[in-house]
Coordinates of C-alpha atoms in Angstrom, one line a residue:
X1 CA -62.6 4.7 -13.6
X2 CA -58.8 5.0 -14.0
X3 CA -56.9 2.4 -16.1
X4 CA -54.1 0.4 -14.6
X5 CA -51.6 2.5 -16.6
X6 CA -53.0 5.7 -15.0
X7 CA -52.9 4.1 -11.6
X8 CA -49.3 3.0 -11.9
X9 CA -48.1 6.3 -13.4
X10 CA -48.7 8.4 -10.3
X11 CA -47.2 8.6 -6.8
X12 CA -48.8 10.0 -3.7
X13 CA -45.6 12.1 -3.1
X14 CA -42.1 12.3 -4.3
X15 CA -39.5 10.4 -2.3
X16 CA -36.1 11.6 -1.2
X17 CA -32.6 10.4 -0.8
X18 CA -31.6 9.8 2.9
X19 CA -28.2 8.1 2.4
X20 CA -25.7 7.5 -0.4
X21 CA -23.0 4.8 -0.2
X22 CA -20.5 3.2 -2.4
X23 CA -18.1 0.2 -1.9
X24 CA -14.8 0.8 -3.7
X25 CA -13.9 -2.9 -3.3
X26 CA -15.8 -6.2 -3.0
X27 CA -16.5 -7.2 0.6
X28 CA -15.3 -3.7 1.8
X29 CA -17.4 -1.7 4.2
X30 CA -19.6 1.0 2.5
X31 CA -18.4 4.6 2.3
X32 CA -21.0 7.2 3.1
X33 CA -21.1 10.1 0.6
X34 CA -23.0 13.4 0.5
X35 CA -23.1 13.2 -3.3
X36 CA -22.1 10.9 -6.1
X37 CA -21.9 11.0 -9.9
X38 CA -24.2 8.5 -11.6
X39 CA -22.6 7.6 -14.9
X40 CA -24.8 6.6 -17.9
X41 CA -24.8 2.8 -18.6
X42 CA -22.1 2.3 -15.9
X43 CA -23.3 3.1 -12.3
X44 CA -22.0 5.2 -9.5
X45 CA -18.6 6.7 -9.6
X46 CA -16.2 4.8 -7.4
X47 CA -18.5 1.9 -6.7
X48 CA -17.0 -1.6 -7.4
X49 CA -20.4 -2.9 -8.7
X50 CA -20.6 -0.5 -11.6
X51 CA -21.0 -2.5 -14.8
X52 CA -21.2 -1.3 -18.4
X53 CA -24.6 -2.2 -19.7
X54 CA -25.6 -4.3 -16.7
X55 CA -28.9 -4.3 -15.0
X56 CA -27.5 -3.9 -11.4
X57 CA -25.7 -0.6 -11.7
X58 CA -27.3 1.1 -8.7
X59 CA -29.3 -0.4 -5.8
X60 CA -31.9 1.3 -3.7
X61 CA -33.7 0.4 -0.5
X62 CA -36.5 2.2 1.3
X63 CA -36.1 3.4 4.9
X64 CA -39.6 2.1 5.5
X65 CA -38.5 -1.4 4.6
X66 CA -35.5 -1.1 6.9
X67 CA -38.0 -0.3 9.7
X68 CA -40.0 -3.4 8.8
X69 CA -36.8 -5.5 8.8
X70 CA -35.8 -4.1 12.2
X71 CA -39.3 -5.0 13.6
X72 CA -39.0 -8.6 12.3
X73 CA -35.6 -8.9 13.9
X74 CA -36.9 -7.5 17.2
X75 CA -34.6 -4.5 17.0
X76 CA -35.3 -0.8 17.4
X77 CA -33.5 -0.1 14.1
X78 CA -31.0 -1.7 11.7
X79 CA -27.9 -0.1 10.3
X80 CA -28.6 0.6 6.6
X81 CA -24.9 0.1 5.8
X82 CA -25.4 -3.6 6.6
X83 CA -27.7 -4.0 3.6
X84 CA -24.9 -3.0 1.2
X85 CA -27.3 -0.9 -0.9
X86 CA -26.2 2.3 -2.6
X87 CA -29.1 4.6 -1.8
X88 CA -31.6 4.7 1.0
X89 CA -34.8 6.5 0.2
X90 CA -37.9 7.5 2.1
X91 CA -41.4 8.6 1.2
X92 CA -42.0 6.4 -1.9
X93 CA -42.8 2.7 -2.5
X94 CA -39.8 1.6 -4.6
X95 CA -41.9 -1.3 -6.0
X96 CA -44.2 1.3 -7.6
X97 CA -41.3 2.2 -9.9
X98 CA -41.4 -1.1 -11.7
X99 CA -41.1 -0.6 -15.4
X100 CA -40.5 3.1 -14.9
X101 CA -37.8 5.7 -15.3
X102 CA -37.3 8.2 -12.5
X103 CA -35.2 11.1 -11.6
X104 CA -33.0 11.3 -8.5
X105 CA -31.2 14.7 -8.4
X106 CA -29.8 15.3 -11.8
X107 CA -29.7 11.6 -12.8
X108 CA -32.4 9.5 -14.5
X109 CA -32.5 5.8 -13.5
X110 CA -34.6 2.9 -14.7
X111 CA -36.0 0.1 -12.5
X112 CA -34.5 -3.2 -13.6
X113 CA -35.6 -5.6 -10.9
X114 CA -35.9 -6.6 -7.2
X115 CA -32.7 -6.7 -5.1
X116 CA -33.0 -10.0 -3.4
X117 CA -31.0 -10.7 -0.2
X118 CA -27.9 -12.7 -0.2
X119 CA -26.4 -14.9 2.5
X120 CA -24.5 -11.9 3.9
X121 CA -27.7 -10.7 5.4
X122 CA -27.6 -13.6 7.9
X123 CA -24.0 -12.7 8.7
X124 CA -24.8 -9.0 9.0
X125 CA -28.1 -9.1 10.9
X126 CA -27.8 -12.4 12.7
X127 CA -30.2 -15.3 12.9
X128 CA -33.1 -14.7 10.6
X129 CA -31.5 -11.8 8.8
X130 CA -31.9 -13.4 5.4
X131 CA -35.6 -14.1 5.9
X132 CA -36.3 -10.7 7.4
X133 CA -34.8 -9.1 4.2
X134 CA -36.9 -11.2 1.8
X135 CA -39.3 -8.9 0.0
X136 CA -37.7 -5.9 1.6
X137 CA -34.3 -5.9 -0.2
X138 CA -35.0 -2.9 -2.5
X139 CA -34.5 -2.6 -6.2
X140 CA -31.8 -2.6 -8.9
X141 CA -31.5 0.1 -11.5
X142 CA -29.5 1.2 -14.5
X143 CA -28.4 4.7 -15.1
X144 CA -30.1 6.2 -18.2
X145 CA -28.8 9.8 -17.9
X146 CA -25.7 10.8 -16.0
X147 CA -25.9 13.3 -13.2
X148 CA -25.1 14.2 -9.6
X149 CA -27.2 12.6 -6.8
X150 CA -27.1 14.4 -3.4
X151 CA -28.4 13.5 0.0
X152 CA -31.8 15.2 0.3
X153 CA -32.5 15.1 -3.4
X154 CA -36.1 14.3 -4.5
X155 CA -37.0 11.1 -6.3
X156 CA -39.8 11.5 -8.8
X157 CA -41.2 9.7 -11.9
X158 CA -40.1 11.0 -15.3

């Protein structure tokens, strides 16, 4: 029988990066990028949310959770830009990264917490948007090692 440590240290498959965005200014619409530099202890180059030593340097959300949010809102799909997250992934349960370091492209990130929805989700998605995002808002991370992250890059445990 495997220990809980062994069980939480393996993924069924690697994830991948589907979308990268930054917001140069607060309340500004996200800008889609093909690649971005993750800067150790700071965040993503050009993103207004970067913070020296902070726990919310990069935000990730899973495409699978966006699909669930769309279903709860009665929509075929939701625009990932409306979530205001930096990176959309697919193929991996982001919650499984809790307490872990992981590689995306050349960068190494560390899970620092859940990314809870804010009141903007009601504004962005309409009635019930906030509640639809609860438990599906993704995760926050800090950058442990700098490196370039590109669309299509794999996400794997370190």
